[in-house]
XYZ file of C-alpha atoms in Angstrom:
627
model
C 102.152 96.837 82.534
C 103.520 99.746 80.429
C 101.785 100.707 77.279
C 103.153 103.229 74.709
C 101.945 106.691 74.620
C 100.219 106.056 71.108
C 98.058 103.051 73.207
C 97.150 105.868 76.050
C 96.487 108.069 73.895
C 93.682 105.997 71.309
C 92.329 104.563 74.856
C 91.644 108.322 76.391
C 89.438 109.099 73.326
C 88.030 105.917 73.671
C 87.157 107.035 77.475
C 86.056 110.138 76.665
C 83.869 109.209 73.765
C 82.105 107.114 76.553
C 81.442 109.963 78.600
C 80.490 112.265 75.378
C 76.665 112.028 76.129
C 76.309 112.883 79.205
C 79.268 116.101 79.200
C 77.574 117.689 75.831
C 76.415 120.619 78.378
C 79.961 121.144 79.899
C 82.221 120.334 76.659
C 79.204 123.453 74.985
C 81.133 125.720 77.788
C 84.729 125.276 76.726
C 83.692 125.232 73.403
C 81.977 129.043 73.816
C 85.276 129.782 75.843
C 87.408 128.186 73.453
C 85.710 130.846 70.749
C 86.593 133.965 72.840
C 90.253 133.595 71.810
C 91.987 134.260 68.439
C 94.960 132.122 67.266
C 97.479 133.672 69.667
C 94.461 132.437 72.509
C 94.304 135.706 73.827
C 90.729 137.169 74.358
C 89.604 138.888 70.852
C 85.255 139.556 71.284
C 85.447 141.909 68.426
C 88.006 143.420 65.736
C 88.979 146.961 65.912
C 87.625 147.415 69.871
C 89.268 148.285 72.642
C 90.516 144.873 74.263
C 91.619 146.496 78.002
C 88.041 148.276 77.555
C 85.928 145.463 76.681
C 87.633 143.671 79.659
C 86.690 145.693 82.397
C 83.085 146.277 81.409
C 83.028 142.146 81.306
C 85.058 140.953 84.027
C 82.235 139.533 85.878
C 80.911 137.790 82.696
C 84.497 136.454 82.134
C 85.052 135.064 85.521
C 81.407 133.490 85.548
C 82.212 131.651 82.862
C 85.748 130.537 84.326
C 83.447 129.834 87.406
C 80.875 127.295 85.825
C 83.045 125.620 83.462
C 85.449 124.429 86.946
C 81.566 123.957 88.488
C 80.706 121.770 85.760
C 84.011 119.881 85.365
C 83.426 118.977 88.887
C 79.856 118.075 88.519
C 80.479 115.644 85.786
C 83.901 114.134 87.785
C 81.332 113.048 90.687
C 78.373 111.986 87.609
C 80.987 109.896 86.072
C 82.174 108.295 90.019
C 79.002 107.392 90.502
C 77.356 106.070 87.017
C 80.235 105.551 84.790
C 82.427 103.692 87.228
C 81.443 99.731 85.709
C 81.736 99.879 81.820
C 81.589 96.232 80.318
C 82.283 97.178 76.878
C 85.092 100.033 75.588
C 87.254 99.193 77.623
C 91.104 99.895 77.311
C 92.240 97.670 80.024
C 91.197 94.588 81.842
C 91.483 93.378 85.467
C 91.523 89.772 86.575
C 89.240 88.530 90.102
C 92.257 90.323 91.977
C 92.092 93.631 90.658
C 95.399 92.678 87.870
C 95.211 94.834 84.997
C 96.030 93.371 82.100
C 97.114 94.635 78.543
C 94.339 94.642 75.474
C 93.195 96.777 72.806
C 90.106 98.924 73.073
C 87.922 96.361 71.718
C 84.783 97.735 69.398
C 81.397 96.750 70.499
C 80.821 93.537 69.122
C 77.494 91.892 68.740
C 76.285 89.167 71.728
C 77.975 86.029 71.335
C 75.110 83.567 72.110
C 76.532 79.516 71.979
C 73.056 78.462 73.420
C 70.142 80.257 72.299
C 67.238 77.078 72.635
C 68.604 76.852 76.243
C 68.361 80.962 77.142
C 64.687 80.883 75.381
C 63.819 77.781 77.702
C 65.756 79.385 80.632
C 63.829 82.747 80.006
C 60.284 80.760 79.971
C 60.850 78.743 82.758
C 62.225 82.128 84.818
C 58.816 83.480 84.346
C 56.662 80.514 84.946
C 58.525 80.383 88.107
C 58.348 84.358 88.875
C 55.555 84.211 91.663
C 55.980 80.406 92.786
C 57.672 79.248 95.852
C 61.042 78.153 95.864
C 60.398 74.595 95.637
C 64.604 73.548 96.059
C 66.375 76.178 98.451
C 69.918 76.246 97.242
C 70.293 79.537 99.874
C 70.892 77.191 103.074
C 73.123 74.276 103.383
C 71.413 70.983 102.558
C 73.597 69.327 105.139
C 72.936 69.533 108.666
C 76.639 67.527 109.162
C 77.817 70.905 108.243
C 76.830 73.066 111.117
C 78.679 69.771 113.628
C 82.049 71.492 112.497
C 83.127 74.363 114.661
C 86.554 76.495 114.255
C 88.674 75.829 117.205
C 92.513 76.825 115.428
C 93.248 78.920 117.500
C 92.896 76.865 121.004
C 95.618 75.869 122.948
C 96.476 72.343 123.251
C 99.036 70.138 125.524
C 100.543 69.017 122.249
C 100.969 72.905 120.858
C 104.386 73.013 119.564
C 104.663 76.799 121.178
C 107.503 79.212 120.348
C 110.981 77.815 119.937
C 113.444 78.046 122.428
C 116.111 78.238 120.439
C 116.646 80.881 117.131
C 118.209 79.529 114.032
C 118.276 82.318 112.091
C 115.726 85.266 110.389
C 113.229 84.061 107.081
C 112.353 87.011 105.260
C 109.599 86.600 102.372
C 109.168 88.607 99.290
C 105.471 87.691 97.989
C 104.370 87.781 94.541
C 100.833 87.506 92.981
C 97.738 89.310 94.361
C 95.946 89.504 97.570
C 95.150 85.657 97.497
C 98.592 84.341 96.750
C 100.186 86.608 99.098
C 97.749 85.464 101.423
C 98.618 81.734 101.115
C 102.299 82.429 100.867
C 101.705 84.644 104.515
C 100.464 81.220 106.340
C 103.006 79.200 104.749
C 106.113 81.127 105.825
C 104.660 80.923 109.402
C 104.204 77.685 109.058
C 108.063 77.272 107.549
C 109.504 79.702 109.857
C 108.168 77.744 113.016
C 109.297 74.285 111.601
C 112.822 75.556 111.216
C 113.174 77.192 114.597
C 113.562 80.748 112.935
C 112.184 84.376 113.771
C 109.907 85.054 110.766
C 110.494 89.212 109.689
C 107.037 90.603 108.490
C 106.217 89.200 105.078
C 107.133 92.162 101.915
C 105.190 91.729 99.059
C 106.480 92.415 95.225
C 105.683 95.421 93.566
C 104.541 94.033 90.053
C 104.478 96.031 86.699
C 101.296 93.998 86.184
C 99.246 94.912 89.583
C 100.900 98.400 89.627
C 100.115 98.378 93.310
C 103.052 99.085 96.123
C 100.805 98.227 99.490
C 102.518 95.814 101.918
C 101.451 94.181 104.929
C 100.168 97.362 107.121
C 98.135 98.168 104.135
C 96.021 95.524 103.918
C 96.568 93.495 107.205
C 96.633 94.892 111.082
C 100.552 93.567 111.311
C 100.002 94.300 115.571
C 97.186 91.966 115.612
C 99.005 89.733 113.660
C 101.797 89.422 115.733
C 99.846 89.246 118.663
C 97.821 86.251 117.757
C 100.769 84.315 116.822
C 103.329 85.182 119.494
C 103.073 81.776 121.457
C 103.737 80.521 118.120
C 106.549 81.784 116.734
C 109.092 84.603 116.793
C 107.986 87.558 114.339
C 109.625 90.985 113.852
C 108.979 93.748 111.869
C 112.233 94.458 110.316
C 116.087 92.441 110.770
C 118.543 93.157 113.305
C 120.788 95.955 112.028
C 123.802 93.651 111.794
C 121.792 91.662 108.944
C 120.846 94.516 107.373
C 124.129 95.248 105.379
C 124.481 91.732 104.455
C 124.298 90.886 100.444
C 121.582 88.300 100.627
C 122.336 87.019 97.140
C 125.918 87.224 97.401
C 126.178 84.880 100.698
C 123.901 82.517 98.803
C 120.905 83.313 100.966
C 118.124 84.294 98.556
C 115.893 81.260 98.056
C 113.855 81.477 94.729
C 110.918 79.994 93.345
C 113.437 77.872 91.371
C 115.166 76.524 94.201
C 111.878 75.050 95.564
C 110.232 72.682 93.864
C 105.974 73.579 94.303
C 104.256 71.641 96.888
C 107.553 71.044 98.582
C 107.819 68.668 101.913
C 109.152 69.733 105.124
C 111.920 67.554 104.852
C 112.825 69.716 101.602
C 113.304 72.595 103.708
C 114.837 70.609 106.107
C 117.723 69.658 103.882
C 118.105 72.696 101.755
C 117.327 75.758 103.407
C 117.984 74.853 107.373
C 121.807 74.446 106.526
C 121.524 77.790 104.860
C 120.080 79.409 107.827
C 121.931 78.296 110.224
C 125.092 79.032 108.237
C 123.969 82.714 107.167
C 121.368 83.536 110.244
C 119.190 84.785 107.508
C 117.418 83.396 104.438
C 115.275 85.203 101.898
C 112.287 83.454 99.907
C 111.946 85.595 96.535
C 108.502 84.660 94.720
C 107.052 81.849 97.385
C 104.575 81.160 95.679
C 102.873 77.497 96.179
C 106.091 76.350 97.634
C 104.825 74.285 100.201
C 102.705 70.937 100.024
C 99.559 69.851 102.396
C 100.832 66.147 102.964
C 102.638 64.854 104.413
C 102.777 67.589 107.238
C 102.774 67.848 110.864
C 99.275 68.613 112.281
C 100.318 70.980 114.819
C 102.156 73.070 111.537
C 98.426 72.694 109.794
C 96.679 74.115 112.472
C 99.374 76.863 112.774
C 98.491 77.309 109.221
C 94.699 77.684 110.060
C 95.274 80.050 112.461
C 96.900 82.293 110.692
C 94.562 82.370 107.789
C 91.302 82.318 109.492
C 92.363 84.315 112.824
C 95.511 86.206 112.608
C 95.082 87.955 109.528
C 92.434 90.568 109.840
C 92.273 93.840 107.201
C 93.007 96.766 108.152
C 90.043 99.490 109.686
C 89.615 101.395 106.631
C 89.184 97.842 104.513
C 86.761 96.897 107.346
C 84.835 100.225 106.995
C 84.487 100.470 103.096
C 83.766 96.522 103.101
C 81.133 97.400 105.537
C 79.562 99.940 103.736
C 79.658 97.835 100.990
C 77.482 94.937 102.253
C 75.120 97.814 103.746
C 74.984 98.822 100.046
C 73.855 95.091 98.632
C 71.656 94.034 101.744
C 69.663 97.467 100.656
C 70.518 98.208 104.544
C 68.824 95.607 106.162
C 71.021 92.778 107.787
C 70.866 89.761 109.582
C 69.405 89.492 112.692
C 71.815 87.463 114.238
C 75.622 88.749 114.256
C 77.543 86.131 112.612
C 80.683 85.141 112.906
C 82.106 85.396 109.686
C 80.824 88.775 109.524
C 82.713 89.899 112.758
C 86.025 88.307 111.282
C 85.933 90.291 108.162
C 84.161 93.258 109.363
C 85.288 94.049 112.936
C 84.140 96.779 114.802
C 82.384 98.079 111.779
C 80.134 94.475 111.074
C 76.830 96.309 110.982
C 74.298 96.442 113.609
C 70.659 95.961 113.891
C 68.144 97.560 116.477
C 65.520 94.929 118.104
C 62.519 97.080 117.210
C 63.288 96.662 112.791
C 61.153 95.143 110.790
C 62.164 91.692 109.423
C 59.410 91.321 106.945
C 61.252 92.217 103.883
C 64.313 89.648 105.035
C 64.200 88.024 101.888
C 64.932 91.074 99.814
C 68.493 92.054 101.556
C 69.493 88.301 100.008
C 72.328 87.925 97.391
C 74.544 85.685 95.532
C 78.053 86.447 95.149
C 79.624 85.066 92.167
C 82.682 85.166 90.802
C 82.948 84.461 87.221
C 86.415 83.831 86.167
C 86.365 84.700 82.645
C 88.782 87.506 82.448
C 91.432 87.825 79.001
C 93.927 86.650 80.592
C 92.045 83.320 81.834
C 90.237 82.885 78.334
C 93.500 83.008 76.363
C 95.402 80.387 78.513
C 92.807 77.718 78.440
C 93.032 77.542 74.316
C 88.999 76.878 74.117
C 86.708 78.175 71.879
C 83.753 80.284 72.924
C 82.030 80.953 70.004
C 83.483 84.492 68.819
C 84.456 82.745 65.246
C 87.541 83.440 63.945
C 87.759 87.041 65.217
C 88.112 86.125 68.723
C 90.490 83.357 67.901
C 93.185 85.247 66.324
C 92.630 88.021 69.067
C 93.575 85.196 71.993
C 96.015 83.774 69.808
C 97.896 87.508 69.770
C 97.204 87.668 73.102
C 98.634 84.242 73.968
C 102.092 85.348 72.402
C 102.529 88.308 74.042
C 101.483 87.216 77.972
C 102.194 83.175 77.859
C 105.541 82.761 75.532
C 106.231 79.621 77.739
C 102.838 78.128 76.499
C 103.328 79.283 73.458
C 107.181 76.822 73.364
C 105.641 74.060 74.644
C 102.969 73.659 72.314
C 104.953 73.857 69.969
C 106.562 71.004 71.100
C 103.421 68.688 72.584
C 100.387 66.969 70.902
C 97.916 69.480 70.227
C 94.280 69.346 71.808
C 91.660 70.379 69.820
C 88.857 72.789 71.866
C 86.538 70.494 71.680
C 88.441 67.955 73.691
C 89.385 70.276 76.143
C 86.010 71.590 76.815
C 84.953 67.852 76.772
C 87.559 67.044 79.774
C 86.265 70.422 81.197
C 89.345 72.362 80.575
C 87.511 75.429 79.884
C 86.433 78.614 81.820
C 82.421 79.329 81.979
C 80.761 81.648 80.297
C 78.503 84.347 81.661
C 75.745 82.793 79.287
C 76.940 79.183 81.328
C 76.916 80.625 84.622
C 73.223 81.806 84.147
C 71.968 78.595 82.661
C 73.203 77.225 86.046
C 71.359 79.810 88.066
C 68.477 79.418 86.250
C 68.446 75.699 86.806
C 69.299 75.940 90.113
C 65.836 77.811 90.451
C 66.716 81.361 91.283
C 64.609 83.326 90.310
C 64.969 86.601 87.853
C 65.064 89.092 90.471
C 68.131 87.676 92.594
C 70.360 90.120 93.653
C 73.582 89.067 92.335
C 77.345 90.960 93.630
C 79.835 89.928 90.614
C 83.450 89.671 92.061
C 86.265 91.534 89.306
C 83.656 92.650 86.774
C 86.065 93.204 83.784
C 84.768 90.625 81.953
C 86.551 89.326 78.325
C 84.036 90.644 75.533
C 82.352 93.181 77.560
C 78.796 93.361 77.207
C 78.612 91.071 74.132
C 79.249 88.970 76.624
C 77.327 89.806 79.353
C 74.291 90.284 77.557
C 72.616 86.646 77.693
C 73.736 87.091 81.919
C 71.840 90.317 82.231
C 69.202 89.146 80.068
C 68.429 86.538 83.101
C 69.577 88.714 85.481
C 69.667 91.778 85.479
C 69.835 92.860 89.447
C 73.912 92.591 88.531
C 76.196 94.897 90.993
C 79.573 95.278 91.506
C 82.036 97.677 94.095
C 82.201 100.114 91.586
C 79.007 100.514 90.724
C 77.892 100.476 94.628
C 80.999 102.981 95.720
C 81.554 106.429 94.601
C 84.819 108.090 94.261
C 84.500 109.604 97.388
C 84.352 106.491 99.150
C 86.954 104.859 97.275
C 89.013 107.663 98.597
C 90.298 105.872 101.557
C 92.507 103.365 99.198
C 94.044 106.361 97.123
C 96.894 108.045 98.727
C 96.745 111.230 97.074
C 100.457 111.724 95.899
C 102.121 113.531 93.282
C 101.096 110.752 90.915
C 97.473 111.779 90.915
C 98.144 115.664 90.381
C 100.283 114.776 87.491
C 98.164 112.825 86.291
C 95.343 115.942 86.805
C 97.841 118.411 84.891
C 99.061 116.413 82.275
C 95.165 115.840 81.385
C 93.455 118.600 82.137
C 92.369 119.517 78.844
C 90.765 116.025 78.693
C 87.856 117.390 81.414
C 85.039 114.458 81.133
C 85.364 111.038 82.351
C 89.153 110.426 81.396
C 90.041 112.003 84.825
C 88.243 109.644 86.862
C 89.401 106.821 85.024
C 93.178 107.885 85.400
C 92.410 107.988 89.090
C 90.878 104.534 88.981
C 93.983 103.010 87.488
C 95.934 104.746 90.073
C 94.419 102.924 92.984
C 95.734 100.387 94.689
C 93.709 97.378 92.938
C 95.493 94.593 95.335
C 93.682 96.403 98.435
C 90.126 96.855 96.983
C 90.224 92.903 95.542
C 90.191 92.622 99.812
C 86.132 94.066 99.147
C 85.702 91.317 96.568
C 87.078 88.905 99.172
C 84.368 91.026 101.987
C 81.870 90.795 99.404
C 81.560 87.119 98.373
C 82.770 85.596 101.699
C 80.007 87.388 103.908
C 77.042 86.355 100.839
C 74.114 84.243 101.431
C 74.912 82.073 98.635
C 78.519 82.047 96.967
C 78.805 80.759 93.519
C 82.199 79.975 91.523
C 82.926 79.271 88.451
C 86.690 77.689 88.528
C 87.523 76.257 91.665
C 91.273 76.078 90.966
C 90.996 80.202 91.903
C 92.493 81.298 94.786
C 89.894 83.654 95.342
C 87.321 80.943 94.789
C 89.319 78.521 97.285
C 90.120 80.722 100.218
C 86.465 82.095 100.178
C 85.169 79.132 100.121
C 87.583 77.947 102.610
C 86.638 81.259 105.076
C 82.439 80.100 104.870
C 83.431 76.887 105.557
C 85.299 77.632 108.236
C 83.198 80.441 109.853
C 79.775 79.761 108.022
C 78.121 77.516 111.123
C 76.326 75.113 108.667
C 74.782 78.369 106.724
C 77.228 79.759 104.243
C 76.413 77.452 101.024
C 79.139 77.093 98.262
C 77.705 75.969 95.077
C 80.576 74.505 92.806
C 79.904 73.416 89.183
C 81.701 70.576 87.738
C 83.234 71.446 84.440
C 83.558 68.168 82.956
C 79.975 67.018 83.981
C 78.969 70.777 83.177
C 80.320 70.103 79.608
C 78.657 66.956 79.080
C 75.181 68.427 79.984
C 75.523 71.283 77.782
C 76.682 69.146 74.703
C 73.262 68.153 74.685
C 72.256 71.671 74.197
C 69.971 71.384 70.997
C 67.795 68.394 72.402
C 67.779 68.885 75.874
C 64.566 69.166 77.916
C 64.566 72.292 80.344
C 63.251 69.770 83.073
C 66.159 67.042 82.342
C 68.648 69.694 82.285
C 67.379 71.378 86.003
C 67.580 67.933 87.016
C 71.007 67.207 86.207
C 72.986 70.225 87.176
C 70.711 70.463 90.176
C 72.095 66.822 90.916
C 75.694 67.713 89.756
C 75.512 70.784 92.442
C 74.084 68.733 95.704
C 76.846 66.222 95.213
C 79.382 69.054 95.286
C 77.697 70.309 98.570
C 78.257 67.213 100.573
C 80.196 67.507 103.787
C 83.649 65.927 103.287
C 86.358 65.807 105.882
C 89.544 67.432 103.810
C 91.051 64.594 101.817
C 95.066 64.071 101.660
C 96.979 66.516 99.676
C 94.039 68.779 99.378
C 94.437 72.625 100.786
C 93.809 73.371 104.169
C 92.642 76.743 103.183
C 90.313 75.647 101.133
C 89.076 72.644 102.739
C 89.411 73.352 106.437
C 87.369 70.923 108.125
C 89.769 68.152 109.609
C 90.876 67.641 113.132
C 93.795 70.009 112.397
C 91.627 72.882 112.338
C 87.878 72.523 113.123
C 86.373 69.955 116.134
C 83.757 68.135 115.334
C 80.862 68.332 118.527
């Protein structure tokens, strides 16, 4: 998203003033340097001397100095990689659960926004009353044993396998927009699209936004061999078109299919009588956008279980995903694993899913335990749900600015509907949780203070104002970026001009700004793959909105691959909302009670219900058996 110059400019001395502290030592050494010059910036130790003279007897003294200022500039680069990298508050930009960065100003610290304080205090108490108790309700395991009856089997062959057409109608090429997760979904749904209409699918593309400001495709994220390979009794798929399509105008010949042209949660027979004709007329179609263009039900269940097998089996990241993603979970289990391989950890992880020797010590399981959670509450998800979350009137006009610069569509058709007051809409449970929600619901939940908790995204709205009350709970809080250094992050960066330009334009900015330039550089659509890693292959996964494509195709993946043992725990909003409107006379015990209840009922094993995603809800004959 392009900002002005004036914008980068206020946000680099925002950066560096974050860094100011600990680069006192190494700013002290330009500083002396800077002194050695007079205006003109040539050397000038005394008036009156001989300059060549005074050179040569200090040459070495000179070139020391050169020497440790570049020592220290590097020194504090790899200080700032490694502490500096998560930064809740000061921020210049923000980035949504899929890495998306998204426009706002440097907000000033503001103080913690707290909307219930009685319910922290109690929450705090009954944390350490509970500190050295056992775990009387285990919300780490599945409470269902129906769960662990449902087995992936997508990928089998069966008599009634539709195979790979005979005959070729034509070529589907897809242009992808969104994130990792959309792309994802829109992936499985052009196989599923190309196979119904009897065409040869050519290797999905995906958009190059001005928002992600990340060009990966396919190969960069996603082992496109593999891919092929899994689904080549399935359907036709190349890697580029013929070079007698190639010169074709799509757009003139009428071939390019937009999101406008498909109506979301379309039906085969939509595609059946609009875009067949067009392929079979053109031998090529293009799909511009595809995003939630095509509906669960009605649909053919050997298309669905094409579907599952592309999502759970044919798309696999790419080695150096695999590796860092590994590395990653080394970095939250504290290096200790579990002692059976699982499969959801070979399906994410590959060749580099960690590996245990026979003779370690499995005393200290419990403490290579976490919780994943993703807590969408990014700007960008704040502003569009028009609720109030107790910032007063500051924060209002601030998502109201917002609001007209990113959603001028919402912003028309209020103008022209009923309007809902915030109180309704967090009454029909409209609104996003906060941090301070999300660890009330922990905390009733019963885990305990010392949880180790991975937080998908991390660029929260409000910064640590806002993630105060969360910490305050919890503090064992760790994301990538505070778990990775920049060395390690390395892989995803492919060192082009960009980043040297970036380097020389900046130099004189030496402390912290660098590594931050870098950060924005990197390809945020690839690392929201570790978030994926990260909170698929938890112990416990947590959401907060389950209308998030992260949250769905995770949850989707554990369900999938999780054997019975990869619990989900997924709030209700509207119930949520109803508990916590009885905030100021609440018991602790009535409220543990209720969302404990609320959660259970969430956990129960349900067979995927009509219209409902079959990434998200994969167990149905279509794509798990039942033993």
């Amino acid at each position: 998203m392009s900002k002005n110059n004036n914008n980068n400019n206020n946000k680099s001395v925002l950066r560096l003033k974050d860094y100011r502290v600990r680069s006192s030592d190494s700013l002290s050494k330009v500083v002396l340097l800077h002194n050695l010059k007079d205006d003109s910036g040539k050397f000038n130790p005394c008036k009156g001397g001989n300059r060549h003279t005074w050179f040569r007897r200090n040459v070495k003294s000179v070139a020391f100095m050169f020497v440790l200022t570049a020592f220290m500039f590097l020194l504090d680069s790899v200080m700032v990689s490694v502490f500096g990298s998560i930064n809740f508050h000061g921020s210049s930009s923000t980035r949504n659960s899929d890495g998306r960065e998204e426009d706002s100003v440097a907000h000033k610290e503001r103080p913690t926004v707290e909307m219930y304080g009685r319910l922290l205090n109690l929450a705090s108490s009954a944390l350490v009353a509970e500190e050295f108790k056992q775990e009387s309700l285990n919300f780490w395991e599945e409470p269902y044993q129906e769960a662990s009856k449902w087995t992936p089997c997508a990928d089998k062959r069966y008599p009634t396998s539709l195979g790979k057409p005979g005959e070729n109608n034509g070529y589907i090429m897809v242009s992808a927009n969104g994130g990792l997760n959309q792309q994802r979904v829109a992936i499985c749904n052009a196989v599923a699209v190309a196979s119904l209409l009897n065409a040869t699918l050519v290797l999905p593309k995906f958009l190059y936004s001005n928002v992600w400001k990340d060009p990966s495709q396919f190969g960069d994220i996603y082992q496109d061999d593999y891919f092929m390979r899994m689904l080549k009794d399935d359907v036709h798929i190349v890697q580029e078109l013929p070079l007698h399509l190639k010169s074709l105008d799509i757009e003139a010949i009428g071939s390019l299919i937009t999101d406008a042209d498909i109506v979301k949660e379309a039906k085969p027979i939509d595609y059946i009588r609009t875009v067949l004709p067009l392929l079979m007329k053109n031998k090529v179609v293009h799909f511009l956008g595809f995003g939630n263009r095509l509906g669960f039900d009605p649909f053919p269940p050997e298309l669905q279980r094409l579907r599952c097998k592309c999502d759970f089996h044919a798309l696999k990241f790419v080695p150096k995903i695999q590796e860092v993603g590994s590395l990653l979970i080394k970095r939250i289990r504290k290096f200790q694993y579990h002692a059976a391989e699982r499969q959801l950890d070979k399906q994410l992880l590959g060749d580099f899913t960690p590996s245990i020797s026979s003779k370690e010590n499995y005393v200290e399981r419990g403490s290579s335990r976490y919780l994943a959670l993703h807590l969408r509450f990014e700007e960008d998800m704040v502003a569009y749900s028009q609720c109030d979350f107790g910032g007063g009137e500051p924060e209002k006009k601030e998502l109201e600015a917002y609001r007209e610069v990113h959603f001028p569509l919402l912003i028309e058709r209020l103008k022209n509907s009923k309007p809902v007051s915030p109180a309704e809409l967090r009454k029909l449970g409209k609104c996003p949780l906060t941090p301070e929600e999300a660890a009330l619901v922990l905390a009733a939940l019963g885990f305990k203070r010392g949880t180790y908790i991975y937080l998908a995204g991390s660029r929260i709205y409000g910064g640590s104002s806002r993630m105060h009350p969360f910490t305050n709970l919890y503090p064992n809080l760790v994301t990538k970026e505070t778990l990775l250094t920049y060395n390690e992050l390395a892989p995803f960066r492919n060192f082009s001009s960009q980043v040297f330009s970036d380097l020389d334009n900046r130099f004189t900015n030496f402390f912290g700004y660098i590594f931050v330039t870098w950060k924005k550089n990197l390809p945020w659509v690839q690392l929201a793959a570790l978030d994926f890693i990260a909170c698929a292959t938890s112990d416990v996964f947590a959401m907060t909105d389950s209308g998030s494509q992260l949250s769905s195709l995770v949850s989707g993946f554990r369900t999938y691959y999780g054997d019975g043992h990869a619990p989900t725990l997924r709030p209700n909003k509207k119930r949520l909302a109803a508990i916590f409107s009885e905030k100021s006379t609440i018991g602790w015990t009535t409220f543990e009670d209720r969302v404990r209840k609320m959660i259970e009922e969430g956990q129960r094993v349900r067979v995927r219900g009509s219209g409902r995603s079959i990434y998200r809800q994969p167990r149905c004959p279509e794509c798990m058996c039942r033993s």
